[in-house]
Amino acid sequence: MINIPKGTKDVLPSESYKWHYVENTARKIAELFNIKEIRTPTFEHTELFLRGVGDTTDIVNKEMYTFEDKGKRSITLKPEGTAGVARAFIENGLYGGAMPLKTYYITPVFRYERPQAGRLREHHQFGIEFYGSDSADIDAEVILTAYTLLTTLGLQVELNINSMGCKHCRAEYNKALKEFLADNISSMCDTCQERYVKNPLRILDCKEEGCKNLTKNAPKITDYLCDDCSAHFTNLQNCLKVVGLNYKINPYIVRGLDYYTKTVFEFTTNALGAQGTVCGGGRYDGLIEQIGGKSVPGVGFGMGLERVLMLMEAVNAPIPEDNGVTVYIASMGEKAYYKAFELAYALRIKGVSAETDHMNRSFKAQFKYADKIKAKYVIALGDNEIETGDIKIKRMVDGEETHIKLNEVLNFNF
Ligand code: ATP
Ligand code: MG
């Protein structure tokens, strides 16, 4: 027996309707916000993520699925959605089109993590990426897109925002943070000791209790913002206030990826225990340049769909049930068997979903099966029906029977 790889999941036929509901809702909300889908490959050159995600991040340091292909290229399975979209933006010369460019994706994401509830090695994200505008109102729109989707799905979430500033204010802040932590370097975890040298800000994102305690009263980046970043942050908040979206400022959100500038945000919930972040995002004005393009500002988010579904389950959010099949045609005897097969196909071609017996079952067992697949109507064909051409269509909700001619089934209004 070969088992499923650790940290991955099957979506079974009995539960795929839940995924369809979440994905279709995401597509609908994207349409309302005038966002178009972009599809990029599941794997990219490893170099893209080294440059685009950053080599001081957990993702790049510990979590990537990297391998050499038969052509001796280093390939990595997408560990997040943004870098691939940024590459596609540059490669397809999308600078020239109408700006801002508003795109969304639904994609599998691969991270070599320790599997737990809500933490998988293959998970799925709905994400959006807007390019070409550095105006704070578009950051607010990104946040609103996530909020609208989460609330449409029946979830209650809390919005936390922060500004990570730009190169200039961040340099000042990193200096202050290093001074603050200078006496405690040896009590930090190994990774954070490295971060202290390479990218001290990332220490704020450490999940180790010891490091979390050390940074409890750390200086706040919001106190170090330059005039431009500070105005941008105020403008973002004004936009959120205009639409009445409540938020909290959390000066310690720094997000897991290196490319963020200015706005960062997270939607959290306490219904999922430790894995409480369902959506995170922010602005990445330096990204396109960092991977070799002309400087273009960008902003977006990634939303973990497994976590969204877990959360919906935890709060009993309503999910419209699977429709079931419209017509089941039971048959007994050879002539009826061929007639049922023919009719089922003819109905399908007309756009009516239909099913018939493929197991050589008794009438009784076929009716049971029709019940199981939630057939709305059942037609039973035996020798008698074939001979006389008179049949009954039974509506299953109330048992009402309609008598019609066999050759008129296709005109029946199911
Ligand atoms: P975390 O702090 O939980 O590790 P992250 O900062 O690594 O999250 P992002 O890179 O921002 O997460 O990914 C966006 C979203 O994708 C997260 O908010 C979460 O909902 C989801 N996500 C991230 N990693 C996983 C995973 N291993 N399994 C399931 N969902 C995940
Ligand atoms: Mg992570």
Coordinates of C-alpha atoms and ligand atoms in Angstrom, one line a residue:
M1 CA 0.0 0.0 0.0
I2 CA 1.5 3.4 -1.1
N3 CA 0.4 6.2 1.2
I4 CA -0.1 9.9 0.4
P5 CA 3.0 12.0 1.0
K6 CA 3.3 13.6 4.4
G7 CA 1.6 17.0 4.6
T8 CA -0.6 16.6 1.5
K9 CA -4.3 16.0 1.2
D10 CA -6.9 14.4 -1.1
V11 CA -10.0 16.3 -1.8
L12 CA -12.6 13.6 -2.2
P13 CA -15.5 13.7 -4.6
S14 CA -17.9 14.0 -1.7
E15 CA -16.3 17.3 -0.5
S16 CA -15.1 18.9 -3.7
Y17 CA -18.3 21.0 -3.8
K18 CA -16.9 23.0 -0.9
W19 CA -13.8 23.9 -2.9
H20 CA -15.9 24.8 -5.8
Y21 CA -17.9 27.1 -3.6
V22 CA -14.9 28.9 -2.2
E23 CA -13.1 29.1 -5.6
N24 CA -16.2 30.3 -7.4
T25 CA -16.9 32.9 -4.8
A26 CA -13.3 34.1 -5.1
R27 CA -13.6 34.4 -8.9
K28 CA -16.9 36.3 -8.5
I29 CA -15.5 38.8 -6.0
A30 CA -12.4 39.2 -8.3
E31 CA -14.8 40.1 -11.1
L32 CA -16.6 42.7 -9.0
F33 CA -13.2 44.3 -8.3
N34 CA -12.2 44.2 -12.0
I35 CA -9.4 41.7 -11.4
K36 CA -8.4 39.3 -14.1
E37 CA -6.9 35.8 -13.7
I38 CA -3.3 35.1 -14.4
R39 CA -1.9 31.5 -14.5
T40 CA 1.8 30.9 -14.2
P41 CA 3.7 27.6 -14.0
T42 CA 3.8 25.4 -10.9
F43 CA 7.6 25.4 -11.0
E44 CA 10.1 28.1 -11.8
H45 CA 13.9 28.5 -11.9
T46 CA 15.1 28.4 -8.3
E47 CA 16.9 31.7 -8.8
L48 CA 13.6 33.5 -9.1
F49 CA 12.7 32.7 -5.5
L50 CA 16.2 33.3 -4.2
R51 CA 16.0 36.8 -5.6
G52 CA 12.2 37.5 -5.4
V53 CA 11.4 36.0 -2.0
G54 CA 14.8 36.7 -0.3
D55 CA 17.4 34.5 1.2
T56 CA 16.8 35.5 4.8
T57 CA 13.2 34.1 4.8
D58 CA 12.0 30.8 6.2
I59 CA 10.6 30.0 2.8
V60 CA 13.9 30.1 1.0
N61 CA 16.1 28.9 3.9
K62 CA 14.1 25.9 5.0
E63 CA 10.9 25.3 3.1
M64 CA 11.5 25.1 -0.7
Y65 CA 11.0 22.0 -2.8
T66 CA 14.1 22.3 -5.0
F67 CA 15.4 19.7 -7.4
E68 CA 17.7 19.4 -10.4
D69 CA 15.8 18.4 -13.5
K70 CA 17.2 16.1 -16.2
G71 CA 18.7 19.1 -18.0
K72 CA 20.6 20.0 -14.8
R73 CA 18.6 23.1 -14.1
S74 CA 17.7 24.0 -10.5
I75 CA 13.9 24.0 -10.3
T76 CA 11.7 24.9 -7.4
L77 CA 8.0 24.2 -6.9
K78 CA 6.2 27.5 -6.2
P79 CA 6.5 28.3 -2.5
E80 CA 4.3 31.4 -2.9
G81 CA 2.4 33.1 -5.7
T82 CA 3.9 36.5 -6.1
A83 CA 7.4 35.9 -7.7
G84 CA 6.0 33.9 -10.6
V85 CA 3.5 36.7 -11.4
A86 CA 6.2 39.3 -11.2
R87 CA 8.4 37.3 -13.6
A88 CA 5.4 37.0 -16.0
F89 CA 4.9 40.7 -15.7
I90 CA 8.4 41.4 -16.8
E91 CA 8.7 38.6 -19.4
N92 CA 5.5 39.5 -21.2
G93 CA 6.2 43.3 -21.2
L94 CA 3.0 44.1 -19.3
Y95 CA 4.4 47.5 -18.4
G96 CA 2.9 48.7 -21.7
G97 CA -0.7 47.8 -20.9
A98 CA -3.4 49.7 -19.0
M99 CA -2.3 50.5 -15.4
P100 CA -2.9 49.5 -12.8
L101 CA -2.8 45.8 -13.8
K102 CA -5.0 43.9 -11.5
T103 CA -4.5 40.1 -11.5
Y104 CA -5.5 37.1 -9.3
Y105 CA -4.5 33.5 -9.1
I106 CA -5.7 30.3 -7.5
T107 CA -2.7 28.0 -7.2
P108 CA -1.1 25.1 -5.3
V109 CA 1.8 26.2 -3.1
F110 CA 4.6 23.9 -1.8
R111 CA 6.5 24.4 1.4
Y112 CA 8.5 21.8 3.3
E113 CA 7.1 22.4 6.7
R114 CA 6.3 20.4 9.8
P115 CA 2.7 19.3 9.0
Q116 CA 0.0 20.3 11.6
A117 CA -3.6 21.3 11.4
G118 CA -3.7 24.2 8.9
R119 CA 0.0 23.7 7.9
L120 CA 0.6 21.5 4.9
R121 CA 3.4 20.8 2.5
E122 CA 1.0 21.4 -0.4
H123 CA -1.6 24.0 0.2
H124 CA -3.6 26.3 -2.0
Q125 CA -3.8 30.0 -2.2
F126 CA -6.1 32.6 -3.7
G127 CA -4.0 35.6 -4.2
I128 CA -4.1 39.0 -6.0
E129 CA -1.3 41.2 -7.4
F130 CA -1.9 44.8 -8.5
Y131 CA 1.0 46.5 -10.4
G132 CA 1.6 50.0 -11.4
S133 CA 0.2 52.2 -8.7
D134 CA 1.9 53.3 -5.5
S135 CA -1.2 55.1 -4.2
A136 CA -2.4 54.0 -0.8
D137 CA -6.0 53.7 -2.0
I138 CA -5.0 50.6 -4.1
D139 CA -3.5 49.0 -0.9
A140 CA -6.9 49.6 0.7
E141 CA -8.6 48.0 -2.3
V142 CA -6.4 44.9 -2.0
I143 CA -7.4 44.7 1.7
L144 CA -11.0 45.2 0.8
T145 CA -10.9 42.4 -1.8
A146 CA -9.7 39.9 0.9
Y147 CA -12.2 41.3 3.4
T148 CA -15.1 41.1 1.0
L149 CA -14.3 37.5 0.1
L150 CA -13.8 36.4 3.7
T151 CA -17.1 38.0 4.9
T152 CA -19.0 36.7 1.8
L153 CA -17.9 33.2 2.9
G154 CA -19.4 33.9 6.3
L155 CA -16.2 34.5 8.2
Q156 CA -15.4 37.0 10.9
V157 CA -11.9 38.2 10.8
E158 CA -9.7 40.8 12.4
L159 CA -7.6 43.1 10.2
N160 CA -4.1 44.0 11.4
I161 CA -2.1 46.6 9.5
N162 CA 1.4 48.0 9.7
S163 CA 3.9 49.9 7.6
M164 CA 7.4 48.4 7.1
G165 CA 8.6 51.7 5.6
C166 CA 11.0 51.9 2.7
K167 CA 14.8 51.3 2.4
H168 CA 15.5 54.6 4.2
C169 CA 13.3 54.3 7.2
R170 CA 14.0 50.6 7.6
A171 CA 17.7 51.2 7.9
E172 CA 17.1 53.6 10.8
Y173 CA 14.7 51.1 12.4
N174 CA 17.1 48.1 12.0
K175 CA 19.7 50.1 13.8
A176 CA 17.4 50.8 16.7
L177 CA 16.2 47.2 16.8
K178 CA 19.8 45.9 16.9
E179 CA 20.7 48.3 19.7
F180 CA 17.6 47.1 21.6
L181 CA 18.6 43.4 21.2
A182 CA 22.4 43.8 21.6
D183 CA 22.6 42.5 25.1
N184 CA 20.5 39.4 24.4
I185 CA 22.0 38.0 21.2
S186 CA 23.2 34.8 22.8
S187 CA 19.7 33.9 24.1
M188 CA 18.1 34.2 20.7
C189 CA 17.5 31.0 18.6
D190 CA 20.2 30.2 16.0
T191 CA 18.1 31.5 13.1
C192 CA 17.5 34.8 14.8
Q193 CA 21.2 35.2 15.6
E194 CA 21.8 34.9 11.9
R195 CA 18.9 37.3 11.2
Y196 CA 20.5 39.8 13.7
V197 CA 23.4 40.1 11.3
K198 CA 21.6 39.8 7.9
N199 CA 18.0 41.2 8.4
P200 CA 17.2 42.1 12.1
L201 CA 13.6 43.0 11.3
R202 CA 12.8 39.4 10.6
I203 CA 13.4 38.5 14.3
L204 CA 10.0 40.1 15.0
D205 CA 8.4 37.2 12.9
C206 CA 10.1 34.4 14.9
K207 CA 7.7 31.8 16.3
E208 CA 10.1 30.7 19.2
E209 CA 8.8 31.7 22.6
G210 CA 12.2 32.9 23.7
C211 CA 12.6 35.3 20.8
K212 CA 9.0 36.4 21.1
N213 CA 9.7 37.4 24.7
L214 CA 12.8 39.3 23.8
T215 CA 11.0 41.5 21.2
K216 CA 7.9 42.2 23.3
N217 CA 8.9 45.8 24.0
A218 CA 11.0 46.3 21.0
P219 CA 11.0 49.7 19.2
K220 CA 8.1 50.2 16.8
I221 CA 8.8 50.7 13.2
T222 CA 5.8 53.1 13.0
D223 CA 7.9 55.5 15.1
Y224 CA 10.7 55.5 12.4
L225 CA 8.7 56.1 9.2
C226 CA 10.0 58.8 6.9
D227 CA 7.5 61.6 5.8
D228 CA 6.6 59.8 2.6
C229 CA 6.0 56.4 4.2
S230 CA 4.1 58.0 7.1
A231 CA 1.8 59.9 4.7
H232 CA 1.2 56.7 2.8
F233 CA 0.2 54.9 6.0
T234 CA -2.2 57.7 7.0
N235 CA -3.7 57.7 3.5
L236 CA -4.3 54.0 3.7
Q237 CA -6.0 54.4 7.1
N238 CA -8.2 57.2 5.7
C239 CA -9.3 54.9 2.9
L240 CA -10.2 52.1 5.3
K241 CA -12.1 54.6 7.5
V242 CA -14.1 55.9 4.4
V243 CA -15.6 52.4 3.9
G244 CA -15.9 51.8 7.6
L245 CA -13.5 48.8 7.8
N246 CA -12.2 48.4 11.3
Y247 CA -8.5 47.7 11.8
K248 CA -5.8 47.5 14.4
I249 CA -2.3 48.8 13.9
N250 CA 0.2 46.1 14.9
P251 CA 3.7 47.5 14.6
Y252 CA 5.3 44.1 15.0
I253 CA 3.8 42.5 11.8
V254 CA 6.7 42.2 9.4
R255 CA 5.5 39.3 7.2
G256 CA 7.5 36.4 6.0
L257 CA 8.9 37.6 2.7
D258 CA 11.8 40.0 2.2
Y259 CA 10.2 42.1 -0.6
Y260 CA 7.6 44.0 1.4
T261 CA 7.7 47.8 1.6
K262 CA 5.3 50.2 3.3
T263 CA 1.9 48.5 3.8
V264 CA 1.7 45.0 5.3
F265 CA -1.4 43.4 6.7
E266 CA -2.9 40.2 8.0
F267 CA -6.4 38.9 8.5
T268 CA -6.5 36.7 11.6
T269 CA -9.1 34.7 13.6
N270 CA -8.9 32.9 16.9
A271 CA -11.0 30.0 15.7
L272 CA -8.0 28.1 14.3
G273 CA -5.7 27.9 17.3
A274 CA -2.1 28.5 16.3
Q275 CA -2.7 28.8 12.6
G276 CA -4.8 31.8 12.9
T277 CA -3.6 33.8 9.9
V278 CA -5.9 33.2 6.9
C279 CA -4.6 35.9 4.7
G280 CA -1.5 38.1 4.6
G281 CA -0.2 40.6 2.1
G282 CA 1.4 44.0 1.5
R283 CA 3.2 46.3 -0.8
Y284 CA 6.4 45.3 -2.7
D285 CA 7.6 48.3 -4.6
G286 CA 11.1 46.9 -5.1
L287 CA 10.2 43.4 -6.3
I288 CA 10.1 43.8 -10.0
E289 CA 13.4 45.7 -10.0
Q290 CA 14.9 43.0 -7.7
I291 CA 14.2 40.3 -10.3
G292 CA 15.5 42.3 -13.2
G293 CA 12.7 44.5 -14.5
K294 CA 12.0 48.2 -14.6
S295 CA 10.9 49.7 -11.3
V296 CA 7.1 49.2 -10.9
P297 CA 5.2 49.3 -7.6
G298 CA 3.1 46.3 -6.6
V299 CA 0.7 45.3 -3.8
G300 CA -1.2 42.0 -3.1
F301 CA -2.1 39.2 -0.8
G302 CA -2.1 35.4 -0.4
M303 CA -4.9 33.7 1.2
G304 CA -4.7 30.1 2.4
L305 CA -7.7 28.2 1.1
E306 CA -7.3 25.2 3.4
R307 CA -7.4 27.6 6.4
V308 CA -10.4 29.4 5.0
L309 CA -12.2 26.0 4.7
M310 CA -11.2 24.9 8.2
L311 CA -12.4 28.2 9.5
M312 CA -15.7 27.9 7.7
E313 CA -16.2 24.5 9.2
A314 CA -15.2 25.7 12.7
V315 CA -17.9 28.4 12.6
N316 CA -20.4 26.4 10.6
A317 CA -20.5 28.8 7.7
P318 CA -23.2 27.7 5.2
I319 CA -21.9 26.0 2.1
P320 CA -24.5 25.4 -0.7
E321 CA -24.8 21.6 -1.1
D322 CA -24.0 19.7 -4.2
N323 CA -26.8 19.6 -6.7
G324 CA -27.0 15.9 -7.3
V325 CA -28.2 14.5 -10.6
T326 CA -31.4 15.6 -12.3
V327 CA -32.7 12.3 -13.8
Y328 CA -32.0 8.6 -13.0
I329 CA -33.2 6.1 -15.5
A330 CA -33.6 2.7 -14.0
S331 CA -33.9 -0.3 -16.4
M332 CA -34.7 -4.0 -16.4
G333 CA -34.3 -6.3 -19.4
E334 CA -32.1 -5.9 -22.5
K335 CA -34.2 -3.6 -24.6
A336 CA -34.8 -1.3 -21.6
Y337 CA -31.1 -1.3 -20.8
Y338 CA -30.2 0.0 -24.3
K339 CA -33.0 2.5 -24.2
A340 CA -31.8 3.8 -20.8
F341 CA -28.3 4.2 -22.1
E342 CA -29.5 6.0 -25.2
L343 CA -31.8 8.3 -23.2
A344 CA -29.2 9.2 -20.6
Y345 CA -26.9 10.4 -23.3
A346 CA -29.6 12.3 -25.2
L347 CA -30.6 14.1 -21.9
R348 CA -27.0 15.0 -21.2
I349 CA -26.6 16.5 -24.7
K350 CA -29.7 18.6 -24.0
G351 CA -28.0 19.9 -20.8
V352 CA -29.9 17.7 -18.3
S353 CA -27.7 15.7 -16.0
A354 CA -28.6 12.1 -16.1
E355 CA -27.4 8.7 -14.8
T356 CA -28.3 5.1 -15.5
D357 CA -27.4 1.6 -14.2
H358 CA -23.8 0.5 -14.8
M359 CA -23.8 -2.3 -12.2
N360 CA -26.4 -4.7 -13.5
R361 CA -28.5 -4.1 -10.4
S362 CA -32.1 -5.1 -9.5
F363 CA -34.7 -2.4 -9.8
K364 CA -34.8 -2.1 -6.0
A365 CA -31.0 -1.6 -5.8
Q366 CA -31.2 1.0 -8.7
F367 CA -33.8 3.0 -6.8
K368 CA -31.6 3.0 -3.7
Y369 CA -28.7 4.2 -5.8
A370 CA -30.8 7.0 -7.3
D371 CA -31.6 8.1 -3.8
K372 CA -27.9 8.1 -2.9
I373 CA -26.9 10.3 -5.8
K374 CA -29.8 12.6 -5.0
A375 CA -31.7 12.2 -8.3
K376 CA -34.5 14.7 -8.6
Y377 CA -36.5 12.5 -11.0
V378 CA -36.6 8.8 -11.6
I379 CA -37.8 7.0 -14.7
A380 CA -38.2 3.2 -14.6
L381 CA -38.0 1.3 -17.9
G382 CA -39.1 -2.4 -18.1
D383 CA -40.4 -4.6 -20.9
N384 CA -43.8 -3.2 -20.4
E385 CA -42.7 0.5 -20.9
I386 CA -40.7 -0.4 -24.0
E387 CA -43.7 -2.3 -25.5
T388 CA -46.4 0.3 -24.8
G389 CA -44.2 3.4 -24.9
D390 CA -46.0 4.7 -21.8
I391 CA -43.8 5.8 -19.0
K392 CA -43.9 7.6 -15.6
I393 CA -41.6 10.3 -14.5
K394 CA -41.4 10.4 -10.7
R395 CA -40.5 13.6 -8.9
M396 CA -38.6 12.5 -5.8
V397 CA -39.4 15.4 -3.4
D398 CA -43.1 14.7 -3.3
G399 CA -43.5 11.4 -5.2
E400 CA -45.6 13.2 -7.9
E401 CA -45.8 11.1 -11.1
T402 CA -46.2 12.4 -14.6
H403 CA -47.4 10.0 -17.3
I404 CA -45.9 10.7 -20.7
K405 CA -44.8 8.9 -23.9
L406 CA -41.3 7.5 -23.9
N407 CA -40.5 9.5 -27.1
E408 CA -41.4 12.7 -25.4
V409 CA -39.0 12.5 -22.5
L410 CA -36.6 14.9 -24.1
N411 CA -39.3 17.6 -24.2
F412 CA -40.2 17.2 -20.5
N413 CA -39.4 20.2 -18.4
F414 CA -37.1 18.7 -15.8
Ligands
ATP1 P1 2.6 31.4 8.7 O1 3.1 32.5 9.6 O2 1.3 30.7 9.2 O3 3.7 30.4 8.4 P2 3.2 32.7 6.3 O4 3.6 34.0 6.7 O5 4.3 31.7 6.0 O6 2.2 32.0 7.4 P3 2.2 33.5 3.7 O7 3.5 33.2 3.1 O8 1.8 34.9 3.9 O9 2.2 32.8 5.1 O10 1.1 32.7 3.0 C1 -0.3 33.3 2.9 C2 -1.3 32.4 3.5 O11 -1.1 31.1 3.1 C3 -1.2 32.3 5.0 O12 -1.8 33.4 5.6 C4 -1.9 31.0 5.3 O13 -3.3 31.2 5.3 C5 -1.5 30.2 4.1 N1 -0.4 29.3 4.4 C6 0.9 29.5 4.5 N2 1.6 28.4 4.7 C7 0.7 27.4 4.8 C8 0.9 26.0 5.0 N3 2.1 25.4 5.1 N4 -0.3 25.2 5.0 C9 -1.5 25.8 4.8 N5 -1.7 27.1 4.6 C10 -0.6 27.9 4.6
MG2 MG 5.2 30.2 7.0

